[in-house]
Every structure is written in structure tokens, then in C-alpha cells.
Coordinates of C-alpha atoms in Angstrom, one line a residue:
X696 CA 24.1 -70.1 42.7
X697 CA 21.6 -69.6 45.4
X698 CA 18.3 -68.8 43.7
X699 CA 15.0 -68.2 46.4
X700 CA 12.5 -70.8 45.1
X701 CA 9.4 -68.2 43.2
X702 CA 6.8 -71.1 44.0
X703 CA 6.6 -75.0 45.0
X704 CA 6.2 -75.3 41.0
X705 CA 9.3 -73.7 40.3
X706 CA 12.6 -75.9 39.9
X707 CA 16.2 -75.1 38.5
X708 CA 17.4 -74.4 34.7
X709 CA 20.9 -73.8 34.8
X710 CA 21.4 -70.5 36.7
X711 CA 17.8 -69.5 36.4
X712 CA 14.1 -71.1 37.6
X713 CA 11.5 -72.8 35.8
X714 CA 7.5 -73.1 36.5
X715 CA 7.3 -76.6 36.0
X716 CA 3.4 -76.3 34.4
X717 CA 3.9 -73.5 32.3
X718 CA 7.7 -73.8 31.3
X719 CA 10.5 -76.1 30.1
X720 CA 14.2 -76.2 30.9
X721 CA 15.3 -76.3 26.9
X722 CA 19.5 -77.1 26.1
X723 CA 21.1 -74.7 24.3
X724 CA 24.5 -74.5 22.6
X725 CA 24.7 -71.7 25.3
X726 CA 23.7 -74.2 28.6
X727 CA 20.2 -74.5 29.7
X728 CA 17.8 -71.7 28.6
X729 CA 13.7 -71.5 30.2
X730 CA 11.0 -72.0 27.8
X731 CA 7.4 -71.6 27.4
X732 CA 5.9 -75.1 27.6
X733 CA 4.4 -74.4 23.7
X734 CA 7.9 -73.7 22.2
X735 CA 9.4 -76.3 19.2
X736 CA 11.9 -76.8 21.5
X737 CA 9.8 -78.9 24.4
X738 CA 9.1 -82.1 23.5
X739 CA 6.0 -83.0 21.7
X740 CA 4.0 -85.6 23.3
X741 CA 0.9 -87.1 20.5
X742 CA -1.2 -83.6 20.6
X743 CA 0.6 -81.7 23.2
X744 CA 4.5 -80.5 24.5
X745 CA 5.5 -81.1 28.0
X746 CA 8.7 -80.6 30.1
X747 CA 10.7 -83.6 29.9
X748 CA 12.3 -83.1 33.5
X749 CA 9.1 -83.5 35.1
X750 CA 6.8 -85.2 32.5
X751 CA 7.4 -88.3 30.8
X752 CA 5.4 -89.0 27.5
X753 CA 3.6 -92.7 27.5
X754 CA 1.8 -93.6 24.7
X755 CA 0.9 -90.1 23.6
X756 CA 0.0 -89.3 27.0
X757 CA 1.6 -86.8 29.5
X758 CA 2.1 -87.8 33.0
X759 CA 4.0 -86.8 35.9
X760 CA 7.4 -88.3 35.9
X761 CA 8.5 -90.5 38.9
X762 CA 12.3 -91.3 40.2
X763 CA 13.7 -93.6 37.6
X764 CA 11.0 -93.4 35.3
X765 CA 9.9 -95.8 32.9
X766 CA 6.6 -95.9 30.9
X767 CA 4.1 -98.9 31.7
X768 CA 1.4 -98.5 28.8
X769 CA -0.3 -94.9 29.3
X770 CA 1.2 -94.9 32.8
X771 CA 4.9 -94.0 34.3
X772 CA 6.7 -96.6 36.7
X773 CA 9.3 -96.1 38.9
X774 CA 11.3 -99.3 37.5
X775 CA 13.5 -100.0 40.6
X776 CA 10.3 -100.4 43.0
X777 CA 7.9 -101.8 40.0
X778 CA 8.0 -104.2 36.5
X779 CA 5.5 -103.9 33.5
X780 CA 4.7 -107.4 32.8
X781 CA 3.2 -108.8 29.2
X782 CA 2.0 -107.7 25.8
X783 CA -1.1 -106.2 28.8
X784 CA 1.4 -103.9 30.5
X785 CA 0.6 -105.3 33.7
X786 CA 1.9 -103.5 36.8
X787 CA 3.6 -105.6 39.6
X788 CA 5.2 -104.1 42.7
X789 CA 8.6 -105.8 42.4
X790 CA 9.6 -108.1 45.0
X791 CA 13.4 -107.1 44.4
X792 CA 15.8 -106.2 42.4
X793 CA 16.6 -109.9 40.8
X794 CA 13.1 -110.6 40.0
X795 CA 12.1 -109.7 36.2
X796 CA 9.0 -110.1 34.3
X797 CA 8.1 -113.9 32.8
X798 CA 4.6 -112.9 31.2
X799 CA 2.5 -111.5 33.4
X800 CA 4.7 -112.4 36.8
X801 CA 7.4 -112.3 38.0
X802 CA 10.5 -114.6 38.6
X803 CA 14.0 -114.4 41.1
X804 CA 16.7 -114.8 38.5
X805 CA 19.2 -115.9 41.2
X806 CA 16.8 -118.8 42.2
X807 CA 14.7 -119.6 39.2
X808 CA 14.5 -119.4 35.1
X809 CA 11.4 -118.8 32.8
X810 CA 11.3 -119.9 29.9
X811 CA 8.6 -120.7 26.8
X812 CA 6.4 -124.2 26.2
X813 CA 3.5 -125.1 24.4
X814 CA 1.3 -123.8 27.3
X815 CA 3.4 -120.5 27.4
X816 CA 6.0 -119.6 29.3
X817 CA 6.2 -121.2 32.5
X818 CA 8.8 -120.1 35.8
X819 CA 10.8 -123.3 37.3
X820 CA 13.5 -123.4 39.6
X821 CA 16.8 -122.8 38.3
X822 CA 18.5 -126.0 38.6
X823 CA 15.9 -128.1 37.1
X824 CA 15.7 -125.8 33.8
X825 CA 18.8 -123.8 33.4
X826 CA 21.6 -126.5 35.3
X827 CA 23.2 -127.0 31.6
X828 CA 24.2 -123.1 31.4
X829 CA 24.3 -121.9 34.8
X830 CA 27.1 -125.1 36.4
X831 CA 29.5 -124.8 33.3
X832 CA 32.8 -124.2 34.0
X833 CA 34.8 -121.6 32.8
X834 CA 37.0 -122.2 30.1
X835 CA 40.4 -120.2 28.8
X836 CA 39.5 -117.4 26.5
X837 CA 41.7 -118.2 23.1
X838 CA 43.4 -115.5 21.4
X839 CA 42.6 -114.2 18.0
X840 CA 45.9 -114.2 16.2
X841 CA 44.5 -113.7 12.8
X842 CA 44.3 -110.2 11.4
X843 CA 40.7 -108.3 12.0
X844 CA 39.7 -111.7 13.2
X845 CA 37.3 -111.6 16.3
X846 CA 36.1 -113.8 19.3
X847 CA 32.2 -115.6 19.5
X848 CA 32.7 -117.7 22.4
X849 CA 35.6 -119.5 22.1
X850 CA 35.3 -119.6 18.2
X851 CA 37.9 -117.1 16.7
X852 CA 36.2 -115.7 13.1
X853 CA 35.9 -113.1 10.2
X854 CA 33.6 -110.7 10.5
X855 CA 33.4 -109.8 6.8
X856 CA 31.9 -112.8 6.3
X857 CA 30.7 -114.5 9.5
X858 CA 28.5 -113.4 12.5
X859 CA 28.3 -114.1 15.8
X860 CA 25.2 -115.9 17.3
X861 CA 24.8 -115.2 21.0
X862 CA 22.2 -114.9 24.0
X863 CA 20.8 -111.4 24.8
X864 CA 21.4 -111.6 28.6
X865 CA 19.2 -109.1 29.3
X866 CA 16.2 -111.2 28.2
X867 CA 16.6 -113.7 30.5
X868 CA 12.8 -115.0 30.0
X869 CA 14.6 -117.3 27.2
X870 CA 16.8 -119.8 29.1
X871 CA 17.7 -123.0 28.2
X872 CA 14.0 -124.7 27.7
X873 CA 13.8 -128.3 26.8
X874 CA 14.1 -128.7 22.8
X875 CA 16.2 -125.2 22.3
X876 CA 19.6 -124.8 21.7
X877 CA 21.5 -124.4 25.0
X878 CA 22.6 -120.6 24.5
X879 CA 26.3 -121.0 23.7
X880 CA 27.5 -118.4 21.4
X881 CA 28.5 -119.8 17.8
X882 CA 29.8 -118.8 14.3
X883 CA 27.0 -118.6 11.4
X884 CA 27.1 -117.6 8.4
X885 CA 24.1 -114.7 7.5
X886 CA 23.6 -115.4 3.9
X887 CA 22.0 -118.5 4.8
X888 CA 21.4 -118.6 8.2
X889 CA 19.4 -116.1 10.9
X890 CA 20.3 -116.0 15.2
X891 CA 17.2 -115.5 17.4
X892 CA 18.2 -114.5 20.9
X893 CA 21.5 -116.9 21.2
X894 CA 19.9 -119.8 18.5
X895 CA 21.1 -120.2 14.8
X896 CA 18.4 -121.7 12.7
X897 CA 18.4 -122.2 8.9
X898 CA 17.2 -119.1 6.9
X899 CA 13.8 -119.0 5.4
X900 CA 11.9 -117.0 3.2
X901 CA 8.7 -117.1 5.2
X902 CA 10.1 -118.1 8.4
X903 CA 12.4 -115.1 8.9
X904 CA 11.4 -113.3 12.0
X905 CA 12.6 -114.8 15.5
X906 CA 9.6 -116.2 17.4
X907 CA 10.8 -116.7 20.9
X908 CA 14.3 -118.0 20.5
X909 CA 14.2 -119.8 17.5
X910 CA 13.1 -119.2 14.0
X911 CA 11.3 -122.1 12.9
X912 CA 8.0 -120.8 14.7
X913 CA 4.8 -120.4 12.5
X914 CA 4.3 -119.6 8.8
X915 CA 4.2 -115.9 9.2
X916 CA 2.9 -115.2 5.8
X917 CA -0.6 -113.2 6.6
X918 CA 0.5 -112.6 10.2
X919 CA 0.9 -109.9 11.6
X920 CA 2.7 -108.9 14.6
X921 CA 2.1 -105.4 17.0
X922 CA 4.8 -104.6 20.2
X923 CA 6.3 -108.1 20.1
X924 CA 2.7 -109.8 19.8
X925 CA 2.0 -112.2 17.2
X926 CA -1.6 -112.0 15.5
X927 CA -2.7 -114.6 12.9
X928 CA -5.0 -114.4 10.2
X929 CA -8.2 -115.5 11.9
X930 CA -7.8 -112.3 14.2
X931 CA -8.2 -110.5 10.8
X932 CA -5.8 -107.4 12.0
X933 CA -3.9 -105.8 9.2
X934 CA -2.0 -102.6 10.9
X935 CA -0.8 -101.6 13.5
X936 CA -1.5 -98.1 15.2
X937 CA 1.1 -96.0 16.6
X938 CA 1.0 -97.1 19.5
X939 CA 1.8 -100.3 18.4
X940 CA -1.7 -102.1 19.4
X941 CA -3.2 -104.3 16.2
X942 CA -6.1 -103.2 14.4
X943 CA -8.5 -103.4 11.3
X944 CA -8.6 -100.4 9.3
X945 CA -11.6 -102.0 7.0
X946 CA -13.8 -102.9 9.9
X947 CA -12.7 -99.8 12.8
X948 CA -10.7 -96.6 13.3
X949 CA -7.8 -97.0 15.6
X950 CA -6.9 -93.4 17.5
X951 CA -4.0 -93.5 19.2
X952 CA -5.1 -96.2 21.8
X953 CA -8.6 -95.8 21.1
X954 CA -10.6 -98.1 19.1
X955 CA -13.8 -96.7 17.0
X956 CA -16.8 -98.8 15.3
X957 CA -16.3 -96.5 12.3
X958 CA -14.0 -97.6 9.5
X959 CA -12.0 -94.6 7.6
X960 CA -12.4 -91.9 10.1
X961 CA -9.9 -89.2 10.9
X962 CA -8.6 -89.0 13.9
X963 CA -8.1 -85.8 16.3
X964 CA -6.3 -86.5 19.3
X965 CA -7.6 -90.0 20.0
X966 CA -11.3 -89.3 19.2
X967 CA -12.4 -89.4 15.4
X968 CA -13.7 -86.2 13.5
X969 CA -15.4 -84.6 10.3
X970 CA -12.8 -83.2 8.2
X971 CA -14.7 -81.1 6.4
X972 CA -17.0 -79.5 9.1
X973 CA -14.6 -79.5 12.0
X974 CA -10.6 -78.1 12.3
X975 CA -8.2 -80.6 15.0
X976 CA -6.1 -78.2 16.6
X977 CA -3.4 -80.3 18.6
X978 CA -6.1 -83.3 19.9
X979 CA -8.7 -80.8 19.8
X980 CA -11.4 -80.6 17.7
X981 CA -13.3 -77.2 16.6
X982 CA -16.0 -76.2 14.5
X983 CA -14.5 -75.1 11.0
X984 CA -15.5 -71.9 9.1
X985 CA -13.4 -70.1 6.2
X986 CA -11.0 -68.5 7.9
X987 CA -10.4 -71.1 11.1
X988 CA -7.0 -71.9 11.8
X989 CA -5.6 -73.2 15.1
X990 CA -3.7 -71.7 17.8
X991 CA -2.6 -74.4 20.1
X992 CA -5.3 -76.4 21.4
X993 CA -7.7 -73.5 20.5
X994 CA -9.4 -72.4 17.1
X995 CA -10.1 -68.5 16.0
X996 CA -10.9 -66.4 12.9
X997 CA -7.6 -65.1 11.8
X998 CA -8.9 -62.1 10.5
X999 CA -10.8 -60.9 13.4
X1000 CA -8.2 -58.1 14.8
X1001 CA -10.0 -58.4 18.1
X1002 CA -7.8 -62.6 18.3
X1003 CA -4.0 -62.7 18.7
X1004 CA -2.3 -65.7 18.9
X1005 CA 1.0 -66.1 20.6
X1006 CA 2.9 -68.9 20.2
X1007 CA -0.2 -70.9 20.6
X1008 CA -1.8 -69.4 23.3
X1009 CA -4.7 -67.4 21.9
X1010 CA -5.6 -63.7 23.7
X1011 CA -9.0 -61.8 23.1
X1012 CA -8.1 -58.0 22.7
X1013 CA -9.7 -54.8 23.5
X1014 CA -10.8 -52.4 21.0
X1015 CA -8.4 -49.0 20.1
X1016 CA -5.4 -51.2 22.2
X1017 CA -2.4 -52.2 20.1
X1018 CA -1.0 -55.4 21.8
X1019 CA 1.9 -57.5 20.4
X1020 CA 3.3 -61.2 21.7
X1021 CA 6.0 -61.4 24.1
X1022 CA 6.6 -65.6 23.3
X1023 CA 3.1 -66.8 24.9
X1024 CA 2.3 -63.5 26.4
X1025 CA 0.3 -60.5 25.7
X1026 CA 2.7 -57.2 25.9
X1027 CA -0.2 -54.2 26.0
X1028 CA 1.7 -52.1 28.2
X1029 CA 4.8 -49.4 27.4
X1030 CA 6.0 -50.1 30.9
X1031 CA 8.1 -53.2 29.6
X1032 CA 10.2 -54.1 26.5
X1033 CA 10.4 -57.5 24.7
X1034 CA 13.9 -58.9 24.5
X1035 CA 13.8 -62.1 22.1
X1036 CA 16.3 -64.3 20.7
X1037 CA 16.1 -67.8 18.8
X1038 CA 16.4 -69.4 22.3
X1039 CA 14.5 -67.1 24.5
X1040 CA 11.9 -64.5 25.1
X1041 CA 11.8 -62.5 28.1
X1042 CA 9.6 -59.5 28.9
X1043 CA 11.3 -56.9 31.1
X1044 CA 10.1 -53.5 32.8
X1045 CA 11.7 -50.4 31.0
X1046 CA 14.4 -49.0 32.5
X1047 CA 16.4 -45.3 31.1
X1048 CA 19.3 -46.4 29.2
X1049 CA 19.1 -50.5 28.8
X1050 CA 18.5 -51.9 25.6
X1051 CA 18.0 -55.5 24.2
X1052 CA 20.8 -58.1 23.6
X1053 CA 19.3 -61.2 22.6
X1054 CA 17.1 -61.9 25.4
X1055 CA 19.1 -60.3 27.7
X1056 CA 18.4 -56.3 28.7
X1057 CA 21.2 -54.7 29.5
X1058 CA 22.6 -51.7 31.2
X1059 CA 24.3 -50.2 28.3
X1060 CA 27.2 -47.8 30.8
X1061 CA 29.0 -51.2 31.0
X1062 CA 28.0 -53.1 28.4
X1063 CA 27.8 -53.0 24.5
X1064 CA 26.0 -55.8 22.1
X1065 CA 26.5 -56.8 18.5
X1066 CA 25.4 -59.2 16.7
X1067 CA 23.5 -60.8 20.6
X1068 CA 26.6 -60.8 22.3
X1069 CA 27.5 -58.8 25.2
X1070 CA 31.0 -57.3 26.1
X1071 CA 32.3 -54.6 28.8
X1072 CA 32.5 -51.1 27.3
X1073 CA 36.0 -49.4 28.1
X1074 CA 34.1 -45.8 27.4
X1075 CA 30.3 -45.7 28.0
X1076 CA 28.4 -44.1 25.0
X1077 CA 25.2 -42.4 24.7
X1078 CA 23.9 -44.2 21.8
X1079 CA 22.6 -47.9 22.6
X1080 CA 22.6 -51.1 20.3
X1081 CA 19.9 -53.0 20.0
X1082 CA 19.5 -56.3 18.7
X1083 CA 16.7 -59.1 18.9
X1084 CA 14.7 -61.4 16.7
X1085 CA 11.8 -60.0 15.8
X1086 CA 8.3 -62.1 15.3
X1087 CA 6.7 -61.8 12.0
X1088 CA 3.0 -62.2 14.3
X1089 CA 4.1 -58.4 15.3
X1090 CA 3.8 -57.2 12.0
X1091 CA 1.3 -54.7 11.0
X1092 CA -1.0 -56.3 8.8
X1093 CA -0.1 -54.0 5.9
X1094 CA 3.8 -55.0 6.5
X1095 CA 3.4 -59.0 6.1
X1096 CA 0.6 -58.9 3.3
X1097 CA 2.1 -57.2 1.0
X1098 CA 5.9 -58.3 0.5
X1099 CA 7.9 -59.5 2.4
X1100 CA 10.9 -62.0 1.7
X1101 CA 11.9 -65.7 2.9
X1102 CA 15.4 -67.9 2.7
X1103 CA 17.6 -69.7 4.2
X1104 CA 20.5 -68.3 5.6
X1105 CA 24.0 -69.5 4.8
X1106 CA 26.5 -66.9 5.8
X1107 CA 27.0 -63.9 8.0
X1108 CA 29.4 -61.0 7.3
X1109 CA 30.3 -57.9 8.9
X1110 CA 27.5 -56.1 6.3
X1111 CA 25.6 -58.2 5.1
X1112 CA 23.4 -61.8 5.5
X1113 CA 23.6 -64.2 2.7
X1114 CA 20.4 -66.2 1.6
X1115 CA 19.9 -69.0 -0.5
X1116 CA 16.6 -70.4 -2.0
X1117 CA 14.7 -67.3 -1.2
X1118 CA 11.6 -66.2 -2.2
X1119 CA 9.7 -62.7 -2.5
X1120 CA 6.1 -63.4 -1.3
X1121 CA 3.1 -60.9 -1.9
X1122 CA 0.0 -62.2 0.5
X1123 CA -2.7 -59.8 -1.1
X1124 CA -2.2 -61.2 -4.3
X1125 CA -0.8 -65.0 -3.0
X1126 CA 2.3 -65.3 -5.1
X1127 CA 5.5 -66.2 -4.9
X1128 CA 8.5 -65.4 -6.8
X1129 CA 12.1 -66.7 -6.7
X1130 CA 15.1 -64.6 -5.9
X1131 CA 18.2 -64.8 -7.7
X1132 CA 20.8 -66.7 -5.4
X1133 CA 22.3 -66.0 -3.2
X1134 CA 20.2 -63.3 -2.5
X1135 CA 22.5 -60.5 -0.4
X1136 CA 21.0 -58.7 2.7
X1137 CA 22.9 -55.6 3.1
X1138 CA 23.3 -55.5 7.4
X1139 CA 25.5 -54.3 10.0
X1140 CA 26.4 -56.9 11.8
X1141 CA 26.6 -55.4 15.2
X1142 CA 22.8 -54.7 14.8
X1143 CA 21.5 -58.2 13.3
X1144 CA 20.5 -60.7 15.7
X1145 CA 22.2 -63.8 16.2
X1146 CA 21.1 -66.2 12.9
X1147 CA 21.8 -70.2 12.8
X1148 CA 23.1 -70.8 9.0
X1149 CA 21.5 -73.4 7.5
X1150 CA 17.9 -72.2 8.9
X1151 CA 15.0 -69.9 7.3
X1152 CA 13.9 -66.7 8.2
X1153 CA 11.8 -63.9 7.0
X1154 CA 13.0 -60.5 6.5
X1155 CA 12.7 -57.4 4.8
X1156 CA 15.1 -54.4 3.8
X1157 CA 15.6 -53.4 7.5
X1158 CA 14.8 -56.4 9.6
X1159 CA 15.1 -60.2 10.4
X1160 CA 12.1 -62.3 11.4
X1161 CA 10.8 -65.8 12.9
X1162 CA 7.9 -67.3 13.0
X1163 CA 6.7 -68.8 16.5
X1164 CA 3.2 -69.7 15.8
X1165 CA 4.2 -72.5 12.9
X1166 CA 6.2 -75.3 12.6
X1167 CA 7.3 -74.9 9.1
X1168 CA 7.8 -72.4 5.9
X1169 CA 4.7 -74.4 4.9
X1170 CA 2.4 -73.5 7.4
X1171 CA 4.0 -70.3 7.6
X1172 CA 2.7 -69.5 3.7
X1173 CA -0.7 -70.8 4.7
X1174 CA -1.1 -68.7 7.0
X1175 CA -0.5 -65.4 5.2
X1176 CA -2.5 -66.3 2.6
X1177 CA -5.5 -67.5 4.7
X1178 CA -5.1 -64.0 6.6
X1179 CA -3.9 -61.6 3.8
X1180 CA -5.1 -63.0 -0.1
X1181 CA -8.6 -60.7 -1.3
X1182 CA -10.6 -62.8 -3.6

């Protein structure tokens, strides 16, 4: 389909266009469906989401995604054209594509070998290294005649109690050093022995974790070892942090990447905060009072009516306007309609005689909807169906504080919806009850919107609700009593 490109910052989603700033292109069990950049289904980078066809997500932060990306630390690589070298994540243009990383250069693997010594690892060229593995000669591959029996080499053996020992050829930075075991692939046994990268070494207690190729590195009792770096005692590092870099929690805070003088901080994004003056919303810290809770990066007072939040973007509205979200936008006008479904919401200009399907408005002379679907009407009729997924942020505030219900769906009929596990909750008073399961939902099914069994939603006797603002039922009760309980 030929689309005419809205902006430079728009790119394709299927059959449909994408800003790439604002928006992600989101799969679907349907094919690809455009998102706002805040909905559950973008990917979630540390604090923030961000469109994985033009983003790429290093080390908690977001950055523009090259051609064949590939994350170098906090930065993105194109990793045909560069190579991140070391436990530093060093960048090095790459001299071609048979040169890998040996530390922090690099090496030709046609022409030369790296391997490790006592000085560290240490490039040579390849005949003078790697001549015992790289001249053999080919031998005839045996064939396995015994039952489930498999090959290692040219070692035929039982896997149910045997293992094969063999060199990752992909990490070529091990080859064939003096003192290690020349790489051939052999038969061990792993009850009693462990294979590091190609070499079989005795099993030990304190000595199992591979260190380099072999196993008999190091005492590693007290060590401690971060992203494939070994730290020992003396560097008194006890955790690592999630980005995998070694730290001290009795002596610093470690935020992300960041490292803070403080010990026992919390963190916000990667800077540190007070709990109990300050609220982190998303990386973002905010000064706390009782009734602060975040929306997206922002904070506000959820019970000032003049704040709306909308699927974390946060609106300031006008006095004597009634305004309700549209995914992340603000719909204050009657000129449009809403059209909302769990994978989509799309805000359309009203037209005479369309009606919501889903996310889709349609023209209701040719087409009929039940249950989100669309089909061609033989016989147009006067009287439109309607279906969508409502948000329970729409509802009046005397409609979601005093009850409304929660479950989990597990069936749909033609009348009704089946619930299990749910709950009647009543936010003036903050309590919840159980239900009797299944609880029954009494529904046409032309005029419910499309529900995924197995997932929760709120709901009262007439409609069918999600929440967009949180990320789970817990949040989700939180929030309506933070906004609706009266002490």
C-alpha cells in the first residue's frame, strides 16, 4: 500500500504510519497496530518506553538505533563497521570483517590468534600460536551405531550420562595458548568433571566457575565477578548493579551506572532520592505531599479536578470543561468520538451514522460490529452497534468511588462474561469484598468489546473497563483509594 509520508518522523506499521517520537509500531495477534510511545506494549527502557524499530535500549538508556545495531555500554554500534572491545566497552572502528575484539584491540582471525598469559591476553600470528589446531587434517566422521548414542568429535557417547566438552568458536580470543588443552572436543563425565570453553578440568567445590578456558583459575571464595570481570576481595565489592558494573553497597549507592558517596540511598532514575519527602515518577523525582502520585515522568494531586492524566501524559484543565482521555490525548471537543480497543486508541471526527468497532469507526450502511469485529451488512439498518473498551480514568468520580467490580475473565458467551477471582471494591469506604465464583456478567455479546480470557478487567452492570494509567490490579486499587477513601 502506498501511504504519503505525514512528516520526515513518520515511518511504516503495517498498512498504517507511525511518528517515530511520539509512537510505536506494537505486534498484535491482528499484524502491526500504532501505539502511543507510553503504552505497556512499547518496550520499557530503565525509567522510560521507547520504540524498538528506531530506538535501541543500552544500559537503561535510550538511543537512536543504527543499521545492525548493537549496544556498546550506554551507546549503540553499528557492529559490521565497529567492535566493543573489553570489560571498558571500548569503541574501535573495525578494520574488517575478520578482525574481533582481543581486550581492548583488535585481531585478523585469518592471519592471527589471541589468546590469554600471565600478562593478559596477548595477539600473535597465527602459525606460531594456533599451528596445532588450525594444520590438522581432517579425519572421517564415525558413525554412531548405538541407540540415542551421539557424536563429540570423533568420540561416539551417551548422553544420559556423558557430555560433550567442546570449543565455543565464536570466542575465538581462547585459542590454543601454551599450557591449555589444545581445543579438541572430548567425552566427560559432569558429576565430577566441569568444560570451560573446549577444556575439561576436574570439578571443584570452590573452583567451579570457568576463568578463561580452564577451571583451575583462582580460589573464587569471596570473589566476586560483574559482566565477565573478576573482582577479588581486596577490591572490597560485594554486588553487582543492574547494569552489571561491581559495587559496595556498605560504603556507596550504585544507580544504574552511577556511583553515589552515600551508602543505603534509593535510587530514582540514576540519581539517589528522599523517600519520604520526594515521589520518583519513572527516573524522575518530585516533591511528595498526601495525595501525589505519578503520571509518567510527571507528579500531580490526584484530587485536584483541574489534573487529568492520560496514560501518563498529564493535562491541566479549564474550569466548567468536561474533558476525558483519548489514550495520551485530551478529547474536550464533541466534534470527535473515541474508538478504543485493547490494542488501540484512535480519536476520529464525528460523522452522521458511523459508530465504533474496536478502534475502528465505521460506516454502519455497509458494515455491522459485534463483539469488535466488522462484517458487510446484506440490509443496512438504522440502529448502529457500538462496541469499545472503555477507560475506567473516564469515570465520573461518583461512578469509580463507590462500587465498582474487578476479575479476571475466563470465558465469553453469547450473553454473558464469566469472571473468576473477582472482587466488589467500594473506594469511599476502601474495602474490598470477594465475589462468589465465577462471578456471571449478564452481556450481549454483539455489544461487549473484544476481552483476552485469562486477563482482568473492571466492570459494572452495564460496562467493561481497563485501566491505562497503571501497570497492575495493585496500582490500580491504590489509586482509587488515594483518590476516593474520606478519612
Amino acid at each position: 500500500m502506498i501511504l504519503k509520508k505525514k512528516s520526515s518522523d513518520h515511518l511504516c506499521c503495517g498498512h498504517d504510519q507511525f511518528h517515530k517520537k511520539t509512537e510505536c509500531c506494537c505486534p498484535t495477534k491482528g499484524g502491526l497496530q500504532v501505539q502511543p510511545l507510553q503504552s505497556s506494549c512499547c518496550k520499557k527502557c530503565g525509567a522510560e518506553r521507547y520504540n524498538e524499530f528506531t530506538q535501541l535500549c543500552c544500559q537503561s538508556t535510550v538511543v537512536e538505533k543504527p543499521a545492525h545495531a548493537k549496544c556498546c555500554g550506554e551507546k549503540a554500534i553499528n557492529k559490521h563497521t565497529h567492535l566493543c572491545c573489553g570489560p571498558g566497552k571500548l569503541i574501535l572502528k573495525r578494520d574488517s570483517r575478520d578482525h574481533e575484539c582481543c581486550g581492548h584491540r583488535q585481531y585478523n582471525q585469518r592471519t592471527q590468534c589471541c589468546y590469554p598469559t600471565k600478562d593478559g591476553l596477548k595477539i600473535s600470528p597465527i602459525h606460531s600460536c594456533c599451528s596445532g589446531v588450525q594444520q590438522q587434517k581432517p579425519t572421517p566422521q564415525p558413525i554412531c551405531r548405538e541407540p540415542n548414542s551421539k557424536l563429540c568429535g570423533s568420540t561416539c557417547y551417551n548422553p544420559n550420562d556423558s557430555r560433550c566438552c567442546e570449543r565455543n568458536q565464536g570466542n575465538s580470543q581462547w585459542c590454543c595458548a601454551p599450557g591449555q588443552c589444545d581445543g579438541t572436543p572430548s567425552v566427560y563425565n559432569p558429576d565430577t568433571h566441569i568444560c570451560c570453553d573446549g577444556c575439561v578440568s576436574e570439578w571443584n567445590p570452590w573452583k567451579d566457575q570457568c576463568y578463561g578456558g580452564t577451571a583451575n583459575g583462582p580460589d573464587l571464595r569471596g570473589h566476586l565477578c560483574c559482566n565477565n570481570t573478576l573482582h577479588t576481595d581486596g577490591e572490597d565489592r560485594e554486588e553487582c548493579s543492574e547494569v552489571g558494573t561491581s559495587y559496595s553497597p556498605a560504603k556507596e549507592t550504585m544507580c544504574w551506572s552511577k556511583f553515589h558517596d552515600q551508602p543505603g540511598q534509593y535510587c530514582c532514575g540514576k540519581e539517589t532520592y528522599h523517600s519520604d519527602a520526594e515521589i520518583c515518577c519513572n527516573g524522575h523525582s518530585h516533591q511528595k505531599t498526601e495525595n501525589t502520585h505519578c503520571c509518567g515522568v510527571a507528579a500531580y494531586n490526584i484530587k485536584d479536578p483541574l489534573k487529568k492524566c492520560c496514560a501518563g501524559t498529564l493535562y491541566n484543565l479549564t474550569i466548567g470543561h468536561e474533558a476525558q482521555c483519548c489514550g495520551t490525548i485530551l478529547k474536550t471537543s464533541n466534534q470527535s468520538v473515541c474508538c478504543s480497543s485493547e490494542d488501540k486508541v484512535v480519536l476520529y471526527s464525528t460523522k452522521t451514522g458511523f459508530g465504533c468497532c474496536g478502534h475502528l469507526y465505521y460506516n454502519s450502511s455497509l458494515w455491522s460490529c459485534c463483539a469488535g469485529k466488522l462484517s458487510p451488512v446484506r440490509r443496512p439498518s438504522k440502529t448502529i452497534i457500538e462496541t469499545r473498551l472503555l477507560s475506567v480514568n473516564n469515570l465520573k468520580e461518583e461512578d469509580l468511588c463507590n462500587t465498582i467490580h474487578i476479575g479476571t475473565v475466563e470465558r465469553v458467551s453469547l450473553s454473558s462474561i464469566m469472571f473468576k477471582a473477582a472482587l466488589k471494591i467500594h473506594g469511599r469506604n476502601a474495602t474490598v469484598t470477594p465475589l462468589a465464583s465465577p462471578y456471571i456478567l449478564r452481556h450481549d455479546r454483539c455489544s461487549s468489546p473484544k476481552l483476552t480470557p485469562g486477563k482482568s478487567y473492571f466492570f459494572n452492570e452495564v460496562n467493561v473497563f481497563a485501566d491505562v494509567n497503571h501497570d497492575s490490579t495493585h496500582q490500580s486499587l491504590h489509586f482509587i483509594f488515594s483518590k476516593c477513601y474520606r478519612h
